mmCIF file of C-alpha atoms in Angstrom:
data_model
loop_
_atom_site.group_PDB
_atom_site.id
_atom_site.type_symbol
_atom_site.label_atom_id
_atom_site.label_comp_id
_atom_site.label_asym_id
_atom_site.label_seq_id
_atom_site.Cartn_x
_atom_site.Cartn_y
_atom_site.Cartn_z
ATOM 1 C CA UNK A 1500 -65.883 31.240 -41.084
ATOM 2 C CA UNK A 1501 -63.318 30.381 -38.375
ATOM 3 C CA UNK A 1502 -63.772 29.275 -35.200
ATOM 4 C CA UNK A 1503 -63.166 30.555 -31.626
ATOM 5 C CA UNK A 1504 -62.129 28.159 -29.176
ATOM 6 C CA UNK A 1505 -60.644 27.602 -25.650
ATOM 7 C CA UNK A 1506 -57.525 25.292 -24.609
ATOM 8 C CA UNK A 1507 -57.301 24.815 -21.042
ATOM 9 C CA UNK A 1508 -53.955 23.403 -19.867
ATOM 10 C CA UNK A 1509 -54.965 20.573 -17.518
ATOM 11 C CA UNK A 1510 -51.257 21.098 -15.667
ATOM 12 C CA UNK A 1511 -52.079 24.674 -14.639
ATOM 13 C CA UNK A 1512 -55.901 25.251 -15.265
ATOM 14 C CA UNK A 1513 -54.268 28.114 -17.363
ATOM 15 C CA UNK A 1514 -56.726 28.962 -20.812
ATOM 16 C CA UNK A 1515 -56.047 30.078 -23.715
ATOM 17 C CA UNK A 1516 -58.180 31.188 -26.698
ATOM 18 C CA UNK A 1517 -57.175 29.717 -30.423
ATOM 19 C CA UNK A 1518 -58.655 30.926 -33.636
ATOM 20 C CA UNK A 1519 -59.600 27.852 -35.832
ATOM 21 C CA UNK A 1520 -60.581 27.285 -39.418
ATOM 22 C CA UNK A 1521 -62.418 24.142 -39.948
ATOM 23 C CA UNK A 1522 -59.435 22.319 -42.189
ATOM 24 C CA UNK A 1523 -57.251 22.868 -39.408
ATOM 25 C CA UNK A 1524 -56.258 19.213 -37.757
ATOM 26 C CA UNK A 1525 -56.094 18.271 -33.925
ATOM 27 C CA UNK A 1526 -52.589 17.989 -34.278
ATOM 28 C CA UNK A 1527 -52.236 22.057 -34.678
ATOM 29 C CA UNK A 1528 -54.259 22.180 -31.860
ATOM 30 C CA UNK A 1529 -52.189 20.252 -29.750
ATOM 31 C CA UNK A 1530 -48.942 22.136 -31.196
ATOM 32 C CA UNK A 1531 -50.183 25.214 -30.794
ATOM 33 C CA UNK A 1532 -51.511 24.940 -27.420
ATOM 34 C CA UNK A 1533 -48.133 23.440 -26.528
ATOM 35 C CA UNK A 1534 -46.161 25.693 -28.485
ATOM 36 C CA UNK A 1535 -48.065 28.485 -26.308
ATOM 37 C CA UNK A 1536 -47.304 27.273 -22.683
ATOM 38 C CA UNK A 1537 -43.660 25.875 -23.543
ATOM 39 C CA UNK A 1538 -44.334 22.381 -22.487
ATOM 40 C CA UNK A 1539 -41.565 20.231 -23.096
ATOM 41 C CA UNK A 1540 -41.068 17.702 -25.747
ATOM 42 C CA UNK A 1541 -43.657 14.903 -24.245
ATOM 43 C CA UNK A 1542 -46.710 13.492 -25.678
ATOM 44 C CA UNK A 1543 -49.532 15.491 -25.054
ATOM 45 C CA UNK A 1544 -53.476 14.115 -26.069
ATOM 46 C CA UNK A 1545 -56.936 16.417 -26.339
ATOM 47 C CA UNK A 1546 -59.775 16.122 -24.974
ATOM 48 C CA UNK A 1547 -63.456 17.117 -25.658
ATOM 49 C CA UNK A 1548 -66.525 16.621 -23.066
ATOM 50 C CA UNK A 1549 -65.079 12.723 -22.850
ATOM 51 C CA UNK A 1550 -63.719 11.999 -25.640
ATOM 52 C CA UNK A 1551 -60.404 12.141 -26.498
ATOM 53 C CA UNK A 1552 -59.514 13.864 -30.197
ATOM 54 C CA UNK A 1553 -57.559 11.775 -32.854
ATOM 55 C CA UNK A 1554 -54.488 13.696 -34.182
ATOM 56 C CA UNK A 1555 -55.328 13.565 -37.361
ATOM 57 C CA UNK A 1556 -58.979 14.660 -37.350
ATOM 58 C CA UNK A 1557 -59.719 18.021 -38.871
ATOM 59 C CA UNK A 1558 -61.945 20.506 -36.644
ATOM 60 C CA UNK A 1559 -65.329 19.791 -38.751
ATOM 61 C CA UNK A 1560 -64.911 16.323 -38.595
ATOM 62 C CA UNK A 1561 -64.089 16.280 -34.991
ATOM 63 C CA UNK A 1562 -67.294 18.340 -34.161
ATOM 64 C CA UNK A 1563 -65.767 21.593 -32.786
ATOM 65 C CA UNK A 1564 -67.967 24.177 -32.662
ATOM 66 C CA UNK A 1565 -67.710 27.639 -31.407
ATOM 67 C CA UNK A 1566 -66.984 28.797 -28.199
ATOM 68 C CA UNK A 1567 -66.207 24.753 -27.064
ATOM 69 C CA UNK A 1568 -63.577 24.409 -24.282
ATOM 70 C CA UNK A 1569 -60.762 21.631 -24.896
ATOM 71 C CA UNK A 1570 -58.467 20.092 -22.786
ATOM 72 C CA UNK A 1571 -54.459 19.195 -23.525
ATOM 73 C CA UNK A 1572 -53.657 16.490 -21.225
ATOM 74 C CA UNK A 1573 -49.909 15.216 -20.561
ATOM 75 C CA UNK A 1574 -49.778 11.649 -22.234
ATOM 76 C CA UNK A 1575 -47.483 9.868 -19.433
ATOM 77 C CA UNK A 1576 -44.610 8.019 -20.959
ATOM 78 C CA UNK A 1577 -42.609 6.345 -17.976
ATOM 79 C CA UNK A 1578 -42.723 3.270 -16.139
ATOM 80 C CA UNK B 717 -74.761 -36.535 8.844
ATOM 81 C CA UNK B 718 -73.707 -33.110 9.825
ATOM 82 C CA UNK B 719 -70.566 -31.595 8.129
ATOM 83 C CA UNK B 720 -67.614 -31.882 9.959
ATOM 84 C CA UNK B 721 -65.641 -28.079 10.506
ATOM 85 C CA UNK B 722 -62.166 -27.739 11.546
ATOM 86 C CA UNK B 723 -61.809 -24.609 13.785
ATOM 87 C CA UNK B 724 -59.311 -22.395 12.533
ATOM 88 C CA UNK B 725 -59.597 -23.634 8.984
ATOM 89 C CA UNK B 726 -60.536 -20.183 7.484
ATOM 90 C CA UNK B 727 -57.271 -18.784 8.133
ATOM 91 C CA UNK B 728 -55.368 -21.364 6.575
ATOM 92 C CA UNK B 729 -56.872 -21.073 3.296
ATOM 93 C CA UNK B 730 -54.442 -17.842 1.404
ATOM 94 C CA UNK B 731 -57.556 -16.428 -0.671
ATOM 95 C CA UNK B 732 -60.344 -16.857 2.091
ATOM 96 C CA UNK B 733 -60.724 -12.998 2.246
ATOM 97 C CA UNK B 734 -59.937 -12.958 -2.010
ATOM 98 C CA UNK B 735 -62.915 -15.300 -2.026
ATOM 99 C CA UNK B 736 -65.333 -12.951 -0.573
ATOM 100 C CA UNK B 737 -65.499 -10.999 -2.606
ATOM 101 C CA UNK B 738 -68.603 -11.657 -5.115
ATOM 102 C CA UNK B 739 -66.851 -11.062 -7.960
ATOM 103 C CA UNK B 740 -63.893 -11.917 -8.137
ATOM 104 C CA UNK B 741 -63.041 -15.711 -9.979
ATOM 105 C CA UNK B 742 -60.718 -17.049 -8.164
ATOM 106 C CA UNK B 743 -60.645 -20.757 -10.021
ATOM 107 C CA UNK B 744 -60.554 -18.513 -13.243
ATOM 108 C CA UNK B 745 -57.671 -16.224 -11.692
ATOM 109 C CA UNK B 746 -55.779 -19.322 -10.163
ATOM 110 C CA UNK B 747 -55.535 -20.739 -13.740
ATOM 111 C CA UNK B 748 -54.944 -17.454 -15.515
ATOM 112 C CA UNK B 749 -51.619 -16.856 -17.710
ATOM 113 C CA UNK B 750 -49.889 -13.747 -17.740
ATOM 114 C CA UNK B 751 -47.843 -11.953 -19.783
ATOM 115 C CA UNK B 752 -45.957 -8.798 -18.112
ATOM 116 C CA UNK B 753 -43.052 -7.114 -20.332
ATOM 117 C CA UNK B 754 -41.333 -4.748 -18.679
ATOM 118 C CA UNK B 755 -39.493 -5.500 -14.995
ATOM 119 C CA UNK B 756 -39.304 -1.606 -13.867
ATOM 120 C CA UNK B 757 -41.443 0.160 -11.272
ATOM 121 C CA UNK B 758 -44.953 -0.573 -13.072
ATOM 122 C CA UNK B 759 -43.742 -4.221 -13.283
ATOM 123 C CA UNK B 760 -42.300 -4.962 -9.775
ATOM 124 C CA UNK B 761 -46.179 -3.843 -8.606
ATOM 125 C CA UNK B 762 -47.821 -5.453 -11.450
ATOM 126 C CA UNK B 763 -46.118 -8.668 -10.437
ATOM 127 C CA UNK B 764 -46.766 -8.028 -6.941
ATOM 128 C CA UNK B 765 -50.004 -7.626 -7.256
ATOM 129 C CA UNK B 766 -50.575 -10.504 -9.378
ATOM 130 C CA UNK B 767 -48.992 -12.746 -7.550
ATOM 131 C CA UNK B 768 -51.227 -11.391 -4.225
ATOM 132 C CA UNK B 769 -53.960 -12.145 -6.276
ATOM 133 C CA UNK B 770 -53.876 -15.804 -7.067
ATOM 134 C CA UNK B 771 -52.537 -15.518 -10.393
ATOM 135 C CA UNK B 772 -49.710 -18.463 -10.884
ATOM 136 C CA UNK B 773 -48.423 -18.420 -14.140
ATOM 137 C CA UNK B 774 -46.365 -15.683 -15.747
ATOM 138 C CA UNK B 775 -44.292 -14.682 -18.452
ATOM 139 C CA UNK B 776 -41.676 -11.361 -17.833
ATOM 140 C CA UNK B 777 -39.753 -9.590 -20.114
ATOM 141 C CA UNK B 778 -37.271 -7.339 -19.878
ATOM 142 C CA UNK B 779 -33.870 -5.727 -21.409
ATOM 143 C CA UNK B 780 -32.105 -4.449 -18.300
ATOM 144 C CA UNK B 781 -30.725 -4.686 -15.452
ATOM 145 C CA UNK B 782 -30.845 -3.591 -11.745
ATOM 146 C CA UNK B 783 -29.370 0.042 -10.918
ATOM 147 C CA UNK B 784 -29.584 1.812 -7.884
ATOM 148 C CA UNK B 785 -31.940 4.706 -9.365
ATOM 149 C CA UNK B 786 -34.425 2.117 -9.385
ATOM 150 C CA UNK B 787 -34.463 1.614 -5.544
ATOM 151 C CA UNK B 788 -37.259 4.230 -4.916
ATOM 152 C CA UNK B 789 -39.604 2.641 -6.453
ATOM 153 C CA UNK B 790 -39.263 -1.457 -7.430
ATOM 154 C CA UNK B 791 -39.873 -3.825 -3.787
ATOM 155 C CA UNK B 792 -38.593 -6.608 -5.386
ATOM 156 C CA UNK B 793 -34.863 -5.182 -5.787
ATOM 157 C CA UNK B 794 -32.158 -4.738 -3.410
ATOM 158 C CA UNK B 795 -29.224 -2.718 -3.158
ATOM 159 C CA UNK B 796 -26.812 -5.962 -3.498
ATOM 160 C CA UNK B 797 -29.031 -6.767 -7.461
ATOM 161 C CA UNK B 798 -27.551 -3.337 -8.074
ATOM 162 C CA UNK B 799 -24.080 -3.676 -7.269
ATOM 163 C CA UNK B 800 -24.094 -7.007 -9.415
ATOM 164 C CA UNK B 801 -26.042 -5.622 -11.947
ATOM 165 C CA UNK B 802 -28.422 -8.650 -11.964
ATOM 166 C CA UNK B 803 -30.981 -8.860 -14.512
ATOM 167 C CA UNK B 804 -34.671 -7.645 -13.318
ATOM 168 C CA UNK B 805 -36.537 -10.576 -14.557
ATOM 169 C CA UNK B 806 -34.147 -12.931 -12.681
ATOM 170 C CA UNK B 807 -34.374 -10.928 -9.629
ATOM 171 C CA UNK B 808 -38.156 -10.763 -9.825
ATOM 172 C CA UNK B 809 -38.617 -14.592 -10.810
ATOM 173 C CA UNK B 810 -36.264 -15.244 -7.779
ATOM 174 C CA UNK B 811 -38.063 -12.874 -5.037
ATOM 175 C CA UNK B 812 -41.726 -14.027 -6.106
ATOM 176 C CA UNK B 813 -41.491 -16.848 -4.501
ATOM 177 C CA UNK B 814 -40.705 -15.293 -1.249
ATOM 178 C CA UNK B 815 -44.706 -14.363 -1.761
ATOM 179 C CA UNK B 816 -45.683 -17.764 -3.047
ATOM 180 C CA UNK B 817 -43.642 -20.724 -3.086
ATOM 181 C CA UNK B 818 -46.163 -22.229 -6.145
ATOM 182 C CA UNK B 819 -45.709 -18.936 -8.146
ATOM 183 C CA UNK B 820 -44.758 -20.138 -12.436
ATOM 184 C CA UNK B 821 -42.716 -16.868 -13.768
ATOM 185 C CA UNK B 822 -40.630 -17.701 -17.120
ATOM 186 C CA UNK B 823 -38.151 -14.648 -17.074
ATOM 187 C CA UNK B 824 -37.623 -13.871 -20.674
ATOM 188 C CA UNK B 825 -34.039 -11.215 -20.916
ATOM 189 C CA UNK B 826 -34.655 -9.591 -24.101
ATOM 190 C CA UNK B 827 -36.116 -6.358 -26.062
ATOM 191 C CA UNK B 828 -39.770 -6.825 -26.579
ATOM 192 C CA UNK B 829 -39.298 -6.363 -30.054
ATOM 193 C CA UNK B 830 -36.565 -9.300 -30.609
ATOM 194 C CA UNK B 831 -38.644 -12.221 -29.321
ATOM 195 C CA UNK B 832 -41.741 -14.124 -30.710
ATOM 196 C CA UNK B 833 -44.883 -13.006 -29.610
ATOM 197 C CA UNK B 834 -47.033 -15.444 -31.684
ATOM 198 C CA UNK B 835 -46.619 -17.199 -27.872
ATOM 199 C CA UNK B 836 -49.629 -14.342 -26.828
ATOM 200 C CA UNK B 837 -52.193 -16.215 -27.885
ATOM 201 C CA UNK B 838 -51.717 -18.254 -25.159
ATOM 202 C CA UNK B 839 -52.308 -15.745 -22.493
ATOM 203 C CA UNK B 840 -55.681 -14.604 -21.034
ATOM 204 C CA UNK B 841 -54.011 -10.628 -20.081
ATOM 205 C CA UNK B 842 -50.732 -9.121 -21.320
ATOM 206 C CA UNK B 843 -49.969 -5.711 -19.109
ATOM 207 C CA UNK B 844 -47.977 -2.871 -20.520
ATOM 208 C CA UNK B 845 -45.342 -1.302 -18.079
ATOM 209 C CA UNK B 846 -42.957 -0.007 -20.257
ATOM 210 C CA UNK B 847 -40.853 3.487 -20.481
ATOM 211 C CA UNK B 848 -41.209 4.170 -24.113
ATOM 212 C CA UNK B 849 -44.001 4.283 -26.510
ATOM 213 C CA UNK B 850 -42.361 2.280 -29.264
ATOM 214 C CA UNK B 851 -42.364 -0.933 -26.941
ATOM 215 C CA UNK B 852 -45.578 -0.285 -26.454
ATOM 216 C CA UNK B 853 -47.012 0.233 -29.703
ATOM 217 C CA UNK B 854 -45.250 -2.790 -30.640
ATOM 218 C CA UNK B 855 -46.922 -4.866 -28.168
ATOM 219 C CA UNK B 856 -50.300 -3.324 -28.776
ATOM 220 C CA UNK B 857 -50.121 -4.117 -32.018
ATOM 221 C CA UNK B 858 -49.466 -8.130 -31.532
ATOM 222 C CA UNK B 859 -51.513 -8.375 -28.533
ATOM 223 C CA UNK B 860 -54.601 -6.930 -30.695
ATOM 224 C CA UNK B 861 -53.486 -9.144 -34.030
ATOM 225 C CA UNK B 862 -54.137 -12.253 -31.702
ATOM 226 C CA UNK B 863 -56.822 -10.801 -30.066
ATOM 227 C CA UNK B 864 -55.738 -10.787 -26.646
ATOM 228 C CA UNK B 865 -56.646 -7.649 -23.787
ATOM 229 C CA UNK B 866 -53.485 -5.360 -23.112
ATOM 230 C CA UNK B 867 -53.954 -3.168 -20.170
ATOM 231 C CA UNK B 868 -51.071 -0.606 -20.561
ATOM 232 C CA UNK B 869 -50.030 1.771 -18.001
ATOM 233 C CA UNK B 870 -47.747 4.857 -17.873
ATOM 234 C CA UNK B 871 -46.754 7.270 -15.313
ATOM 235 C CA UNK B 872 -45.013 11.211 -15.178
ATOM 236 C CA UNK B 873 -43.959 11.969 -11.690
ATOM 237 C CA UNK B 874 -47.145 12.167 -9.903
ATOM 238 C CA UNK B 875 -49.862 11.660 -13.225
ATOM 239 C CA UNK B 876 -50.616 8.199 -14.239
ATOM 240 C CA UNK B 877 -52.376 6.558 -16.984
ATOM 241 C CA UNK B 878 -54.509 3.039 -18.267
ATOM 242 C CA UNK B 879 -55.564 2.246 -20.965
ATOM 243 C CA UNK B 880 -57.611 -0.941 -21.084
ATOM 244 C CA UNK B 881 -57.746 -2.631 -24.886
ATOM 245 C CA UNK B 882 -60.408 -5.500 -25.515
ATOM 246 C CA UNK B 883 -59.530 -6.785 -29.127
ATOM 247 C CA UNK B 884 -61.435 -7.032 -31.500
ATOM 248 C CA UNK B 885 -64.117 -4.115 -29.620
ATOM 249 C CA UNK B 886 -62.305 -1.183 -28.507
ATOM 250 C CA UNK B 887 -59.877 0.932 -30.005
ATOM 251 C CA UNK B 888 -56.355 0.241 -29.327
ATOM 252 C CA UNK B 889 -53.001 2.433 -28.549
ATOM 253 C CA UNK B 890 -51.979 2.968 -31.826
ATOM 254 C CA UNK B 891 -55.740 5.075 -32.481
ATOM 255 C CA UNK B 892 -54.769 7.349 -29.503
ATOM 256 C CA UNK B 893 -51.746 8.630 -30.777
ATOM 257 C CA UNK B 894 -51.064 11.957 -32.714
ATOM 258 C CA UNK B 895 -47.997 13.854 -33.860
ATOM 259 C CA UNK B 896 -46.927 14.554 -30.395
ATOM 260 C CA UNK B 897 -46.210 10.650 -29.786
ATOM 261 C CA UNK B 898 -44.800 10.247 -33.296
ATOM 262 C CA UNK B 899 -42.123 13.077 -32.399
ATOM 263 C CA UNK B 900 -41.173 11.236 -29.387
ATOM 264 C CA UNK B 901 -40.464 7.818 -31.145
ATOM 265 C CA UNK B 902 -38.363 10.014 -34.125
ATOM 266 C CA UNK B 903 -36.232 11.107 -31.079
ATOM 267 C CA UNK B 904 -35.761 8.171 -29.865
ATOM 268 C CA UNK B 905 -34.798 6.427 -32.845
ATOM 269 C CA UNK B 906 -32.556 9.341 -34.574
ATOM 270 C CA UNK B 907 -30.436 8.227 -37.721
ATOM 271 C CA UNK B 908 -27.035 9.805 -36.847
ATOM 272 C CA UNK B 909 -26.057 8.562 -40.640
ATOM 273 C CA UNK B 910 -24.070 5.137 -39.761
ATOM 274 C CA UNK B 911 -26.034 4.347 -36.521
ATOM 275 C CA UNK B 912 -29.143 4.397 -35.031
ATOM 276 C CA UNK B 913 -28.841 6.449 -31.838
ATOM 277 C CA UNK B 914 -31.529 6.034 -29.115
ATOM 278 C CA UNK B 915 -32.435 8.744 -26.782
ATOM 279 C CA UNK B 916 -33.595 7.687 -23.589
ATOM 280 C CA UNK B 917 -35.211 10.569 -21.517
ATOM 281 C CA UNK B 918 -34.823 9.943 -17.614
ATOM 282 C CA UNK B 919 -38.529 10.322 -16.602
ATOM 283 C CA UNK B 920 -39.502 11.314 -13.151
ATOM 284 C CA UNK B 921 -40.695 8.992 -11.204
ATOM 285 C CA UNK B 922 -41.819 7.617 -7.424
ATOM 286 C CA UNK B 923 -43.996 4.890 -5.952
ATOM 287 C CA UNK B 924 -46.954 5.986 -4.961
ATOM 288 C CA UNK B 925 -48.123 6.892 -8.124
ATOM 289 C CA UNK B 926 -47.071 4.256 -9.698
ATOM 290 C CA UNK B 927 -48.311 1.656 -7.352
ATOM 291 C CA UNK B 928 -51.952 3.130 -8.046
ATOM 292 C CA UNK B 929 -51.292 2.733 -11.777
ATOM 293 C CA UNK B 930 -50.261 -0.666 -11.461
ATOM 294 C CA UNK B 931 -53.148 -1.512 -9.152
ATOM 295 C CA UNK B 932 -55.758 -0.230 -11.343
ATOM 296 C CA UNK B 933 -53.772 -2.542 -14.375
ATOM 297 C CA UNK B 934 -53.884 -5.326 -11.919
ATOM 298 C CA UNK B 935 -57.792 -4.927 -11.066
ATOM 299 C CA UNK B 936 -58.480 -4.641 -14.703
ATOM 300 C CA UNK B 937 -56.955 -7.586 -15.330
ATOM 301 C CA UNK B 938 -58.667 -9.237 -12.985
ATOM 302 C CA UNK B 939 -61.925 -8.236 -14.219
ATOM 303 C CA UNK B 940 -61.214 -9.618 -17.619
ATOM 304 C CA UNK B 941 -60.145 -13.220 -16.801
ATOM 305 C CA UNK B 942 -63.242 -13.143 -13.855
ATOM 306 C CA UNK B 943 -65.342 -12.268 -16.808
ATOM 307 C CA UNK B 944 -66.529 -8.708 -15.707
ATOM 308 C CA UNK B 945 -64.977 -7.214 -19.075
ATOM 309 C CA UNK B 946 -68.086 -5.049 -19.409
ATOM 310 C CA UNK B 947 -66.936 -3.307 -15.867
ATOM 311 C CA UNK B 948 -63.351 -2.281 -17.451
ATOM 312 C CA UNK B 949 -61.878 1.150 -18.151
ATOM 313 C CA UNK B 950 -63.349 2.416 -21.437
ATOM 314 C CA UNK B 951 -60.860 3.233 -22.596
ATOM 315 C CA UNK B 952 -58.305 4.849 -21.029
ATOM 316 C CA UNK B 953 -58.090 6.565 -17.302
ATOM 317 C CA UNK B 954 -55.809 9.690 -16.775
ATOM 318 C CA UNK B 955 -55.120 10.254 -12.903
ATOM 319 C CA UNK B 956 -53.832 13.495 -11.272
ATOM 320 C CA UNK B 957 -51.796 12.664 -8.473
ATOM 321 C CA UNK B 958 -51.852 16.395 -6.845
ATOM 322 C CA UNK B 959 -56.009 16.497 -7.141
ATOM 323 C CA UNK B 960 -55.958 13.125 -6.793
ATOM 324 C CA UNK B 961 -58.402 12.579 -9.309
ATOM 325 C CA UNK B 962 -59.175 9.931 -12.123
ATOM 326 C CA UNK B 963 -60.907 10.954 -15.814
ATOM 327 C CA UNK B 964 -61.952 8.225 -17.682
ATOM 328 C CA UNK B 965 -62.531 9.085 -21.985
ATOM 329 C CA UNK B 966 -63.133 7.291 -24.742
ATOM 330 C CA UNK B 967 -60.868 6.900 -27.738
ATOM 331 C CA UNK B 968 -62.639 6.209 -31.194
ATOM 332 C CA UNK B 969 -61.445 3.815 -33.298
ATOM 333 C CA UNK B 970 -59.149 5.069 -36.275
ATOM 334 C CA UNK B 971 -60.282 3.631 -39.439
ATOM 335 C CA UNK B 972 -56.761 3.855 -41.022
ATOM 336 C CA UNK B 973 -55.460 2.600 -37.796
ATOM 337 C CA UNK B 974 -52.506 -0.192 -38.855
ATOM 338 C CA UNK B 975 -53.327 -2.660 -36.111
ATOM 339 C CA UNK B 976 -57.003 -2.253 -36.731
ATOM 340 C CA UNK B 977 -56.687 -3.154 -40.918
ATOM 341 C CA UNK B 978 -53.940 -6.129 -40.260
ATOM 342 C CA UNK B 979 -56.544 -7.766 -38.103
ATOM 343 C CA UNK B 980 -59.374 -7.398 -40.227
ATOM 344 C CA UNK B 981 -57.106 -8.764 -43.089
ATOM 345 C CA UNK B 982 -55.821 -11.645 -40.896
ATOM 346 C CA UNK B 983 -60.109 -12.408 -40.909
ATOM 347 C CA UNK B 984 -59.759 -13.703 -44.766
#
């Protein structure tokens, strides 16, 4: 049964909801949520609670559940 | 006999006021070796701060050389280092001393990835202040293989970001990534068929936020080679220079994580 989520864009505080299934990776979050605001082509890293989601972690096996709120954060590149 | 004061003394010592505070080493941070590699904005601070700090010995490495872009944001550079297109490390090894005559800094002009960093084992801290994540995985990866702490920093305009990596306990760089980094370095690096172009984006950049960044590298470094590594970042620190606010979250370790499997094989 898929999942409903929220991505909140920590630029803006803009949200937007994102219909999951649980094979679906952190990675489609991230380029989906990105995708969806236009961001340019940086690195860009997810958080839950305090915990920041590896890329390559599926939904079930990161522990999403329903109705959770996630966060993209820019991943700063410069020096 | 009573001990015999000299009025005035206190002042004449550098690190009286470093000294009190309780936990900061300052034999430990006196005797410290450092490695910085990169000689931008993050690394003109970094140094800076180091040097403020008691630490004497340090190794610098850098590709480039002084333009006047970089004016806005590096104290050790001048407008004449841009007009001769001096090398930063040179620069930086040469205007140190203007802090502290005793300061040790081996420049090193060279890519990151061209020189060999077996010579990390013999550093207590190696700091991150690079503008691309290749560099950076690159040096993660040795630093952790020879189980040294890397405190990497990055900045975006007016957001900021350390990450504080204690080998063999905490994740490293490498387990933070996703596809979103791994696009980045494929741009960079894009095979134009006969050469290998690189793409470097011109990032935005000032100094207030990145003198934060490099303090907080700085103090984290300090806390490691005082001993207080239980007081770091864990693991990594985002700051938002328009709230002006600082998240710390952790990063699990990725089990298929490169770095993580060549130092468990370097174990046997």
């Amino acid at each position: 049964m898929p999942l409903r989520i929220k991505v909140r864009n920590a630029e803006s505080g803009a949200t937007v909801e994102m219909e999951l299934e649980g094979e679906n990776t952190i990675d489609d979050i991230i380029e989906g949520a990105a995708g969806y605001w236009e961001k340019d082509a940086g690195a860009y890293v997810l958080r839950r609670g305090r915990r920041l989601l590896r890329g390559q972690q599926t939904v079930a096996e990161a522990g999403i559940l329903n109705n959770d709120e996630l966060e993209l954060i820019p991943d700063p590149e410069g020096g | 006999m009573s001990a015999l004061i000299k009025v005035g003394a206190i002042d004449d010592d550098r690190f009286d006021r470093s000294r009190r505070i309780g936990w900061l080493d300052m034999e430990r941070i006196q005797s410290a070796r450092c490695f910085v590699a990169g000689a931008g904005a993050l690394g003109n601070e970094v140094i800076k701060n180091l040097v403020l700090s008691g630490v004497k010995s340090i190794m610098l490495v850098d590709m480039d050389y002084v333009v006047r872009s970089n004016l806005n944001r590096c104290v050790f550079f001048r407008e004449e280092d841009a007009s001769r297109k001096s090398m930063k490390t040179d620069i930086i090894a040469k205007r140190v001393k203007e802090l502290n005559s005793e300061i040790r800094i081996t420049p090193i002009n060279s890519r990151i990835e061209e020189i060999d960093l077996g010579c990390l084992k013999d550093y207590d801290v190696v700091f991150g202040c690079f503008d691309n994540i290749g560099a950076r995985l690159h040096l993660n990866a040795h630093a952790y293989y020879y189980g040294v702490p890397y405190i990497d920093g990055g900045t975006d305009g007016i957001t900021g970001k350390i990450q504080v990596v204690l080998p063999p306990d905490t994740p490293c760089l490498q387990c933070a990534t996703n596809k979103t980094h791994m696009k980045i370095l494929e741009k960079r690096f894009s095979c134009t068929g006969a050469d290998i172009s690189i793409y470097e984006p011109k990032i935005p950049a000032e100094i207030t936020t990145t003198s934060i960044i490099a303090a907080i590298q700085v103090r984290e470094g300090l806390k490691i080679i005082s001993g207080k590594k239980e007081n770091c970042i864990r693991h990594v620190c985002y700051y938002n220079g328009l709230l002006n606010t600082f998240d710390s979250f952790e990063v699990s370790l990725d089990p298929m994580c490169p770095v993580h499997l060549s130092s468990y094989f370097k174990s046997f």
